[in-house]
Structures are given as C-alpha cells and as structure tokens.
PDB file of C-alpha atoms in Angstrom:
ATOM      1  CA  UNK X 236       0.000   0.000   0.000  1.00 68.00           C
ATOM      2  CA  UNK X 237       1.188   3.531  -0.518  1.00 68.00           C
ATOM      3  CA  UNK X 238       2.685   5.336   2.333  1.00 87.00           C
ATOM      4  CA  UNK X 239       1.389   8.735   1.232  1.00 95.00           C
ATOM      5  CA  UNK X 240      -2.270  10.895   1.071  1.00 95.00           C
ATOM      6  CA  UNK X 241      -3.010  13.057  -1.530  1.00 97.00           C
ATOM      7  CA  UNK X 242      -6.421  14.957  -1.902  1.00 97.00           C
ATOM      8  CA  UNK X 243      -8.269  13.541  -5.168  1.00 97.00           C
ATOM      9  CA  UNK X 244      -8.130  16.128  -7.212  1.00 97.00           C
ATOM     10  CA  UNK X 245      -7.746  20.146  -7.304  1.00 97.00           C
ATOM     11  CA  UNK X 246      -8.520  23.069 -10.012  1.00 97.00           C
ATOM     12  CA  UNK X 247      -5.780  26.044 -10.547  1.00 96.00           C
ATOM     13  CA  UNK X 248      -6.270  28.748 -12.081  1.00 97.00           C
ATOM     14  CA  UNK X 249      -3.367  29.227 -15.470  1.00 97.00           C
ATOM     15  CA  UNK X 250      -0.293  31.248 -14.013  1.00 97.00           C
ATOM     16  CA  UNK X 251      -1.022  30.882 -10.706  1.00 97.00           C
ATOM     17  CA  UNK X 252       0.729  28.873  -8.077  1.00 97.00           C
ATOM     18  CA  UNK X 253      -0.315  25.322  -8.015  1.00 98.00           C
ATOM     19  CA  UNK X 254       0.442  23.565  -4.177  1.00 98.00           C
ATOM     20  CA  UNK X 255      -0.388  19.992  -4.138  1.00 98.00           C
ATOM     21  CA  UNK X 256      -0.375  18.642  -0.294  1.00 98.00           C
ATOM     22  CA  UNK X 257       0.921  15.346   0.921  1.00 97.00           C
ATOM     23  CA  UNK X 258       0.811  13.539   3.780  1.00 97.00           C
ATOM     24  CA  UNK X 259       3.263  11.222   4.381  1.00 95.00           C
ATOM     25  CA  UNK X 260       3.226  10.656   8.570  1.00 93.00           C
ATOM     26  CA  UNK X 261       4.946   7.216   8.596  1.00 91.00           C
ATOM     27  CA  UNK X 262       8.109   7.969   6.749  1.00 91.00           C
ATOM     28  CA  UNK X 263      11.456   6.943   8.009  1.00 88.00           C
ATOM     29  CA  UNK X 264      14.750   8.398   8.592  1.00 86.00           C
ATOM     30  CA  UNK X 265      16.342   6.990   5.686  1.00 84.00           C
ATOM     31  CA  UNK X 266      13.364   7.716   3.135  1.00 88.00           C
ATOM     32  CA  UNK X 267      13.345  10.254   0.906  1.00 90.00           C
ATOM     33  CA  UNK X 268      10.015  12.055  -1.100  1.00 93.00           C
ATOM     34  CA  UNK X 269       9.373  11.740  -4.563  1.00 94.00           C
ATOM     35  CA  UNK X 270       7.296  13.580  -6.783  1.00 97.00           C
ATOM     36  CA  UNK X 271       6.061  12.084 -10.749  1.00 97.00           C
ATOM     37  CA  UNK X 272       3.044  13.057 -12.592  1.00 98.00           C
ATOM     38  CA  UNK X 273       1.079  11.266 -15.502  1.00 98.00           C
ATOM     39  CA  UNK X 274       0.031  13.656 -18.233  1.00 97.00           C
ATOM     40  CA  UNK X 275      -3.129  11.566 -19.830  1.00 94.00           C
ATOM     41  CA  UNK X 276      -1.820   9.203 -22.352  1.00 92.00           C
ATOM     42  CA  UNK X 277       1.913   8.563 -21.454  1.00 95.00           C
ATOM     43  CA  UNK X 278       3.834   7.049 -18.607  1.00 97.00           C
ATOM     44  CA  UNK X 279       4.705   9.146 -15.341  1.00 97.00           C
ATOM     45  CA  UNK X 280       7.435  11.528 -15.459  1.00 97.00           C
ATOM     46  CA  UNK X 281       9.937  12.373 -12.558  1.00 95.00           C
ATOM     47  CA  UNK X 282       9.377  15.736 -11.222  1.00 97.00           C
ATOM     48  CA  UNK X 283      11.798  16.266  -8.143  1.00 95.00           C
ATOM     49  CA  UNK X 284      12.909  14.710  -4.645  1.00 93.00           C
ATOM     50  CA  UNK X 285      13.634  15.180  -1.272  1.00 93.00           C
ATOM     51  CA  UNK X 286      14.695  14.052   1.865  1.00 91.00           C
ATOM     52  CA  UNK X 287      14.602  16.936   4.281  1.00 91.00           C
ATOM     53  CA  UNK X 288      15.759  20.674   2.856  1.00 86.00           C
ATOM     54  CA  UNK X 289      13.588  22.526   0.356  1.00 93.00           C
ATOM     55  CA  UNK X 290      14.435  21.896  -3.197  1.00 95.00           C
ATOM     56  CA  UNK X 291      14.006  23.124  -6.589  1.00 96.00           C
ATOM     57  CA  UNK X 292      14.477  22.421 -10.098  1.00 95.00           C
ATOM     58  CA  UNK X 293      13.453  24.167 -13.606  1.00 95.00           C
ATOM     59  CA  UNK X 294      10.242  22.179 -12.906  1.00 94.00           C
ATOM     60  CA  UNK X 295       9.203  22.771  -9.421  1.00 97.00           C
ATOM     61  CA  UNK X 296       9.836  23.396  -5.575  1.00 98.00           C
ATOM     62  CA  UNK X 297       9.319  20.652  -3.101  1.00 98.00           C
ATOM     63  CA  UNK X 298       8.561  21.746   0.442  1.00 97.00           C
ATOM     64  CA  UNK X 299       9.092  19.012   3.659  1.00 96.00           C
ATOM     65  CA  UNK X 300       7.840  20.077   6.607  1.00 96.00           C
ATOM     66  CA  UNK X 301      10.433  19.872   9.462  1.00 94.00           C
ATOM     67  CA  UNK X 302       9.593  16.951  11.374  1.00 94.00           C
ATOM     68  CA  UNK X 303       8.975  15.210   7.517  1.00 95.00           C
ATOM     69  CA  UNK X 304       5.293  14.231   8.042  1.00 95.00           C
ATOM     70  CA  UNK X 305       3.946  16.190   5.022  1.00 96.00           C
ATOM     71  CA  UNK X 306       5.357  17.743   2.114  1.00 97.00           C
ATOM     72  CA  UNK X 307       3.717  20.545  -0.768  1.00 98.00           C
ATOM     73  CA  UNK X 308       4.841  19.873  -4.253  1.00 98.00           C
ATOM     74  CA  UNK X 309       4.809  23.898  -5.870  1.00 98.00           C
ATOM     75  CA  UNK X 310       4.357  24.486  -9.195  1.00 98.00           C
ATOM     76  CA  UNK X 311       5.199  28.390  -9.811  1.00 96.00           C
ATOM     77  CA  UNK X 312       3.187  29.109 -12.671  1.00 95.00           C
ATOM     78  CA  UNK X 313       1.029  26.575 -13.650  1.00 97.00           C
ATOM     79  CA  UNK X 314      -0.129  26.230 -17.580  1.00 97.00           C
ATOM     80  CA  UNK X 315      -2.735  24.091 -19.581  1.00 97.00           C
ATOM     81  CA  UNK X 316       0.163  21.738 -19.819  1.00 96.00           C
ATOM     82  CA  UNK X 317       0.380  20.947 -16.230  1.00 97.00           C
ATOM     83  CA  UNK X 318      -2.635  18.966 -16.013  1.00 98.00           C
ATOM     84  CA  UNK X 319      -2.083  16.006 -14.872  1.00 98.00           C
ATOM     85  CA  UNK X 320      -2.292  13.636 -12.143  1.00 98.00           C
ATOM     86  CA  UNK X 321       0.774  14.173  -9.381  1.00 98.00           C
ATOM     87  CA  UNK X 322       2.232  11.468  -7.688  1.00 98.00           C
ATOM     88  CA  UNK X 323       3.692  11.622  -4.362  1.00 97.00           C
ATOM     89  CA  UNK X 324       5.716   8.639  -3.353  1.00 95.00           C
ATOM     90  CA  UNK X 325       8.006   7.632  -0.417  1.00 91.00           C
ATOM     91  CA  UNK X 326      11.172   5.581  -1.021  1.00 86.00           C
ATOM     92  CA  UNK X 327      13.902   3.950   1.234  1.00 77.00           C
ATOM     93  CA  UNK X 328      18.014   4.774   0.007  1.00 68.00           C
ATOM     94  CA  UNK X 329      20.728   2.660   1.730  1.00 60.00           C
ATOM     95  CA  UNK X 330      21.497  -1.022   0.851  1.00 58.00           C
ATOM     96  CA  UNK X 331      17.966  -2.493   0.591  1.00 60.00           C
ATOM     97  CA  UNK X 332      16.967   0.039  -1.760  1.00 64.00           C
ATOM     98  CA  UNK X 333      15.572  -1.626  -4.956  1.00 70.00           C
ATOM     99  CA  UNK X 334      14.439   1.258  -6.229  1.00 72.00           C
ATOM    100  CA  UNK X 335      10.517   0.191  -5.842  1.00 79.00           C
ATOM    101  CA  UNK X 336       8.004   2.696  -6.547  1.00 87.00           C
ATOM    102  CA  UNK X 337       4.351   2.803  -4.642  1.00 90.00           C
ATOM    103  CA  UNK X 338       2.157   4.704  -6.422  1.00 93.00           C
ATOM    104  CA  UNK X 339      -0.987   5.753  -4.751  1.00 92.00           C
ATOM    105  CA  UNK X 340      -4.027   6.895  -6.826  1.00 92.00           C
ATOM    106  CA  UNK X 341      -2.318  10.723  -6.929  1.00 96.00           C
ATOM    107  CA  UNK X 342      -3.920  14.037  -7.187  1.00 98.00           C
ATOM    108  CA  UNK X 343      -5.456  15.219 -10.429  1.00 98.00           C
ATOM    109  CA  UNK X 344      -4.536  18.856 -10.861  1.00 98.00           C
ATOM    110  CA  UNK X 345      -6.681  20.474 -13.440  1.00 98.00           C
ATOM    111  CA  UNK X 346      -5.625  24.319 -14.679  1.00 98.00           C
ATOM    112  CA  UNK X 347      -8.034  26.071 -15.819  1.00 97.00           C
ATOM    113  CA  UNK X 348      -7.810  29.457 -18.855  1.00 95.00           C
TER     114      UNK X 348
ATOM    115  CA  UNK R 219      18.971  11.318 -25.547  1.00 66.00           C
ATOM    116  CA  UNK R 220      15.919   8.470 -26.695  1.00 82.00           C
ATOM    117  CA  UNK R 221      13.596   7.395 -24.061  1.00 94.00           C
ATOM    118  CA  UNK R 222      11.961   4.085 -23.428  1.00 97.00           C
ATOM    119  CA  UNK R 223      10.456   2.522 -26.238  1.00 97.00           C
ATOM    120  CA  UNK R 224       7.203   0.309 -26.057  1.00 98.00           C
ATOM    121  CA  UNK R 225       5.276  -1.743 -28.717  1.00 97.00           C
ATOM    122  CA  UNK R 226       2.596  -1.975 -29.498  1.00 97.00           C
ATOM    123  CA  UNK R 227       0.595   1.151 -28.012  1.00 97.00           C
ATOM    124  CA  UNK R 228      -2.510  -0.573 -28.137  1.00 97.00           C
ATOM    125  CA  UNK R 229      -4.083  -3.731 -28.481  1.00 98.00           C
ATOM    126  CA  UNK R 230      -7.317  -5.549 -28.519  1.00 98.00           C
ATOM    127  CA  UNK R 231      -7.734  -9.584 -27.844  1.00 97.00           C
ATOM    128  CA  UNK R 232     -10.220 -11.837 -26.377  1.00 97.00           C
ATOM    129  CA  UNK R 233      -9.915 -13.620 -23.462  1.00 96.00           C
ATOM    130  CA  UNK R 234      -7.906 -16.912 -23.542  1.00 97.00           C
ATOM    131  CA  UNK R 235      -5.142 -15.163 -26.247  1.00 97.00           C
ATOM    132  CA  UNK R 236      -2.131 -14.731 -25.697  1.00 97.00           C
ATOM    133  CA  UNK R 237      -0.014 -11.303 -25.893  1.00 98.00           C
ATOM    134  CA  UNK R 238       3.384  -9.952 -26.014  1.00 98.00           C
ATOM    135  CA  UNK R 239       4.604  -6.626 -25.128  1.00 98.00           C
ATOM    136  CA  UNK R 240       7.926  -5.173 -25.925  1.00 97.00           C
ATOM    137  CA  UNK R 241       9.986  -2.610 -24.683  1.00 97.00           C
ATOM    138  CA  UNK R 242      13.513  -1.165 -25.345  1.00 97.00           C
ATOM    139  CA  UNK R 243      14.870   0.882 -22.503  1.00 95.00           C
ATOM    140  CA  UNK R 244      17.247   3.974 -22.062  1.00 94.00           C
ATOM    141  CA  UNK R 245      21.063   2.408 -23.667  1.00 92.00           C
ATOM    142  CA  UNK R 246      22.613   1.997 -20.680  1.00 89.00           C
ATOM    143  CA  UNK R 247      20.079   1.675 -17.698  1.00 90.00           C
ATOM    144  CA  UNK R 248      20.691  -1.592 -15.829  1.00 88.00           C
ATOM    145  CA  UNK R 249      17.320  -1.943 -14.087  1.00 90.00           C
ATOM    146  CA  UNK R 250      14.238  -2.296 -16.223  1.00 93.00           C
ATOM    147  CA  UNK R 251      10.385  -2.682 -14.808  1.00 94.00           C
ATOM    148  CA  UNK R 252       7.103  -3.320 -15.920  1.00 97.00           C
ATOM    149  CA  UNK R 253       4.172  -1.693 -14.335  1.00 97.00           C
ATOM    150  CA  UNK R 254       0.388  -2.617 -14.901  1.00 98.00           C
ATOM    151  CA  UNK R 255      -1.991   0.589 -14.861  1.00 97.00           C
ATOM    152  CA  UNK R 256      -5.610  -0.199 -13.855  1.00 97.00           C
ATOM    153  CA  UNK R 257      -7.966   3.156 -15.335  1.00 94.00           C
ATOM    154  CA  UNK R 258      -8.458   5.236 -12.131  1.00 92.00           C
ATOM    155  CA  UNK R 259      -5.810   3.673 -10.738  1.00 94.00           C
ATOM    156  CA  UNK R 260      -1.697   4.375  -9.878  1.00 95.00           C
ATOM    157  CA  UNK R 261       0.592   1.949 -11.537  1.00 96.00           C
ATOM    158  CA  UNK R 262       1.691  -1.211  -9.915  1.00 95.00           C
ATOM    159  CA  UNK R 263       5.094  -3.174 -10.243  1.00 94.00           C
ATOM    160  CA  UNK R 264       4.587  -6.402 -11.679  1.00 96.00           C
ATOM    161  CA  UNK R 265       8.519  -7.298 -12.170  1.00 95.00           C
ATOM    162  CA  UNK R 266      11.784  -5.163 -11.669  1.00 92.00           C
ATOM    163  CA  UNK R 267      15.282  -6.831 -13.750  1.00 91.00           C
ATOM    164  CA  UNK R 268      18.688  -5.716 -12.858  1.00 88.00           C
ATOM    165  CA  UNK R 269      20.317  -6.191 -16.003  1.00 86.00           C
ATOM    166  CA  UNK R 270      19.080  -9.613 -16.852  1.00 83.00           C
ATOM    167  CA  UNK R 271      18.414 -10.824 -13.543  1.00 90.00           C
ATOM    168  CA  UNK R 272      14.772 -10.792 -11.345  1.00 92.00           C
ATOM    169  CA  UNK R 273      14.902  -8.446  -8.269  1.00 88.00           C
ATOM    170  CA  UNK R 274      11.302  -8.895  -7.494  1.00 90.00           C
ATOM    171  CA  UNK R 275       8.295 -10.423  -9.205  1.00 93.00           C
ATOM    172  CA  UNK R 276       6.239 -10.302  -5.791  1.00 92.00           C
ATOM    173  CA  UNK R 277       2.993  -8.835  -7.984  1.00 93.00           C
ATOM    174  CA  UNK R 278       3.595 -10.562 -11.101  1.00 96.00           C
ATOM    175  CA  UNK R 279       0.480 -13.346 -11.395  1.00 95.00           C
ATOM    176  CA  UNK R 280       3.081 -16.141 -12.987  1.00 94.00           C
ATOM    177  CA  UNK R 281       0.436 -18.599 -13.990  1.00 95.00           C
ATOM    178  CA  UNK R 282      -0.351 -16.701 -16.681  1.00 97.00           C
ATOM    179  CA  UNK R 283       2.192 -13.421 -16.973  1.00 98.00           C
ATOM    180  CA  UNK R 284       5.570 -14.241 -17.657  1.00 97.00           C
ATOM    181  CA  UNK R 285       9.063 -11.493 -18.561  1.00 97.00           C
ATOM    182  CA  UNK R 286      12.328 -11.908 -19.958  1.00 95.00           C
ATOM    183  CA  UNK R 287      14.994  -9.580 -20.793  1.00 94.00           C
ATOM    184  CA  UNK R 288      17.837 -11.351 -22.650  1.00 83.00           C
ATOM    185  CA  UNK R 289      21.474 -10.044 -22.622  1.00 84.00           C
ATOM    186  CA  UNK R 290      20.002  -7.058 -19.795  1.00 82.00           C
ATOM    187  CA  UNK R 291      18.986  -4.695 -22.360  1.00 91.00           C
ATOM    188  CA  UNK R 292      15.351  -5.496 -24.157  1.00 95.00           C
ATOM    189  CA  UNK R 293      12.238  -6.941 -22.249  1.00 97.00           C
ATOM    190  CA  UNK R 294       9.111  -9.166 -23.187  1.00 97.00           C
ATOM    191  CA  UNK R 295       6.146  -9.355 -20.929  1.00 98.00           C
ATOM    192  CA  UNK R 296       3.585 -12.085 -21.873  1.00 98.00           C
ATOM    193  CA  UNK R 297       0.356 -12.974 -20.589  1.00 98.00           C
ATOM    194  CA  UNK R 298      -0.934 -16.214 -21.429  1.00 97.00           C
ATOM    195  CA  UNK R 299      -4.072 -16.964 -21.818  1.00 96.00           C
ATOM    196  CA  UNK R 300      -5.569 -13.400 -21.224  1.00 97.00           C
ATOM    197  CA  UNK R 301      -8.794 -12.708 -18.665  1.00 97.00           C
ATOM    198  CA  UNK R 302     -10.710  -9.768 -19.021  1.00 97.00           C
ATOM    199  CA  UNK R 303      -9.205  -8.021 -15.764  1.00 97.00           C
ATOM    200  CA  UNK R 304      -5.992  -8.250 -17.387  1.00 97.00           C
ATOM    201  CA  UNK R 305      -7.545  -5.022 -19.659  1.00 98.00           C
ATOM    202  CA  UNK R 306      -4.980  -1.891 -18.440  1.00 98.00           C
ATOM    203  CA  UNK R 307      -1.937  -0.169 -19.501  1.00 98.00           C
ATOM    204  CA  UNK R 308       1.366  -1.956 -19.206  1.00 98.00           C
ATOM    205  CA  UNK R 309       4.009   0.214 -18.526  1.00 98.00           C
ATOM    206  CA  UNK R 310       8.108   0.087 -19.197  1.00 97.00           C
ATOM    207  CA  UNK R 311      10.476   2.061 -17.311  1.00 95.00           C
ATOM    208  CA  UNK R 312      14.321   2.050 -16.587  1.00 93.00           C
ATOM    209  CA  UNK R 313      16.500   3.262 -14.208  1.00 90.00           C
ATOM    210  CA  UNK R 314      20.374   3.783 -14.105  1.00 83.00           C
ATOM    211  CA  UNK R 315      21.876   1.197 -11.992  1.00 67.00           C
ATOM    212  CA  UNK R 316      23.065   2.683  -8.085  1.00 60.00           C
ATOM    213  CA  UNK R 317      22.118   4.796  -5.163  1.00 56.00           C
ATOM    214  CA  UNK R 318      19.509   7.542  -5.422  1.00 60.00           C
ATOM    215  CA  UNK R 319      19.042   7.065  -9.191  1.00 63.00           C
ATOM    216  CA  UNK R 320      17.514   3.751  -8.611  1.00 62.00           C
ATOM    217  CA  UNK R 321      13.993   5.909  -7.846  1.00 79.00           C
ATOM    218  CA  UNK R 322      14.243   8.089 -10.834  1.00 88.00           C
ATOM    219  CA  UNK R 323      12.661   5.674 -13.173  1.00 92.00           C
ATOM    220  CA  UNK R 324      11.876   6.742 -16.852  1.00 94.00           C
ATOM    221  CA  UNK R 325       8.366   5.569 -18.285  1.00 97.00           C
ATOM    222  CA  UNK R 326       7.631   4.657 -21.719  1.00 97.00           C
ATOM    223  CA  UNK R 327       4.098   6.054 -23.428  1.00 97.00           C
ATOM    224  CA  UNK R 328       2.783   2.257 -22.341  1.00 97.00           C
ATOM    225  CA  UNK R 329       0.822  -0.093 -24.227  1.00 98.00           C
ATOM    226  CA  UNK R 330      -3.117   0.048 -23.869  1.00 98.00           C
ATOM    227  CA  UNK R 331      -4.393  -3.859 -23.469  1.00 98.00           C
ATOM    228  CA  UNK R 332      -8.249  -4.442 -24.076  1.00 98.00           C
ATOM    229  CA  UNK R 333      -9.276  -7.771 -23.741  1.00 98.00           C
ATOM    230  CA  UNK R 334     -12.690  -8.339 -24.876  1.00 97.00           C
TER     231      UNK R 334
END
C-alpha cells in the first residue's frame, strides 16, 4: 500500500501557483520524497525529490515540513500543460533500496484558462 | 537522448489469447520494470530486472504473466491466456543502476491492453 495521502483532485487557475499537499506521517529516517506526474496518455514523469531541505528544479519546488510528516509539491506558474495527475511517493536509500516505486491513486490537478 | 520505447501502443484480444509486449529501454540503464496501470488507478510493479536478472516479481500473477529480458537490455512481458481483468496499460520504465538514481525511473508512453 502507498505510504502517502493526496487529496483527489484540485482546479488552478493558469499562471497561478499550483500547491499539491501530501501527507506522508509514517516515513522513516532513511526515506526520501518523490514527486512524478502522468500527463493523460503517457507514462509518469519524474518531477523532483527530497529528503529533508527545500528543493528546486526548472520544474518545481518541493517543500518538507520539518519533522517530515507532510510535504507541498509547488508548481510556480502553472499552464494548460500541467494537467495532470501528481504522484507523491516515499522511497527507502541505503542497501535495501531496490528502487521500488508505490504509487498511490495521486492528485489530479486540473488548470483552468 | 531516446527514451523508453514500447510496442505496441494498443491492443485488442479476447480472453484466452495470448499477448506480447515489448519494450527497449534507455542504452545503458541496468534496471528495467514493468508496471500494470488499472484506469483510475496508480501503476503497480509487476517485475523489476537488474540487467538480466529478477529483483522482485512479488505482484507478477506467474500462472499466466511471464518477462524476460535477454542479454540485460530489451524486455518481453507475456500474458498467457488473457482474462478480461488483465484489460490496463502496461508500462516500461528504466532506471540507471546505483544509489539515489535507482527511484528516478523513466516511463515509456505504455501499451493500452483491451481484452474483450
């Protein structure tokens, strides 16, 4: 089962901040946050990670809260081409790392004109 | 840089056939998986190879679904014979071989199975 809750779905409006929540109260010391999202009709795309510090890339920002129980994937300035449905996922690192990914059902994020 | 390649994108049998699916992943990515997408639902590992090896085929139904990737580069995922819950997207992804890479997986576009 996934180790992460995500709302169902959410609207923003085009070139507006998009947060997307996550709740992710289990996690464990050595597991890290991952973010994908599945544009309709193609395979999930990686997005951006974290383990504890704030982090961005030309896609996104990823905030963890401080004691790592939730996290808010930010998309600046969201366009049409951001809808999709966002995938937050926790994964171990260390030794016993497969690299398995448990997706959950996600968040559909819908911009709107 | 290609991505992962899949084939075919879609396909329509009745139950009882048999299917293939094939997919090609990023030259040099060691660890290969294969992901079945229910509509409405998040995709779910069926197998994960490193190189031409089985990590873990925990989800993988093996009386009927079967995988192979010869030499560690290309993969085929069969399902033989086919039951209508078996209708979903099958996806491919690959991931470079060590440490934190291991969760950045790439996706191919999928393959759309309807069994009728």
């Amino acid at each position: 089962d996934a180790k992460t809750t995500q709302p169902p779905s959410m609207d923003c409006a085009e070139g507006r901040a998009a947060n997307l929540p996550c709740n992710h109260s289990t996690i464990s010391g050595n597991e890290y946050v991952y973010w994908y999202r599945q544009i309709h009709s193609q395979g999930p795309q990686y997005i951006i990670h974290g383990l504890k510090n704030n982090e961005t890339n030309e896609m996104a920002s990823l905030i963890i809260t401080e004691d790592r129980k939730s996290s808010t994937l930010i998309l600046p300035h969201a366009t049409l081409r951001d809808t999709a449905v966002y995938y937050c996922i926790v994964s171990e690192h260390g030794s016993s790392n497969t690299g398995k990914l448990i997706f959950g059902q996600g968040t559909t994020l819908q911009v709107k004109p | 840089e290609a991505g992962v390649a899949q084939s075919p994108r879609y396909k329509i049998i009745e139950k009882r056939q048999s299917v293939a699916f094939w997919c090609n992943p990023i030259s040099g990515h060691a660890t290969l998986y294969w992901y079945q997408q229910i509509l409405g639902q998040g995709p779910k590992l069926l197998i994960q190879f490193q190189n031409n090896g089985v990590v873990d085929d925990s989800q993988l139904p093996k009386d009927r679904f079967s995988a192979e990737r010869l030499k560690g580069v290309d993969s085929t995922l069969k399902i033989q014979p086919a039951k209508l819950e078996d209708s979903a997207v099958y996806l491919c992804a690959s991931s470079p071989r060590g440490g934190i890479a291991k969760n950045i997986q790439y996706f191919g576009a999928g393959t759309r199975l309807s069994v009728l």
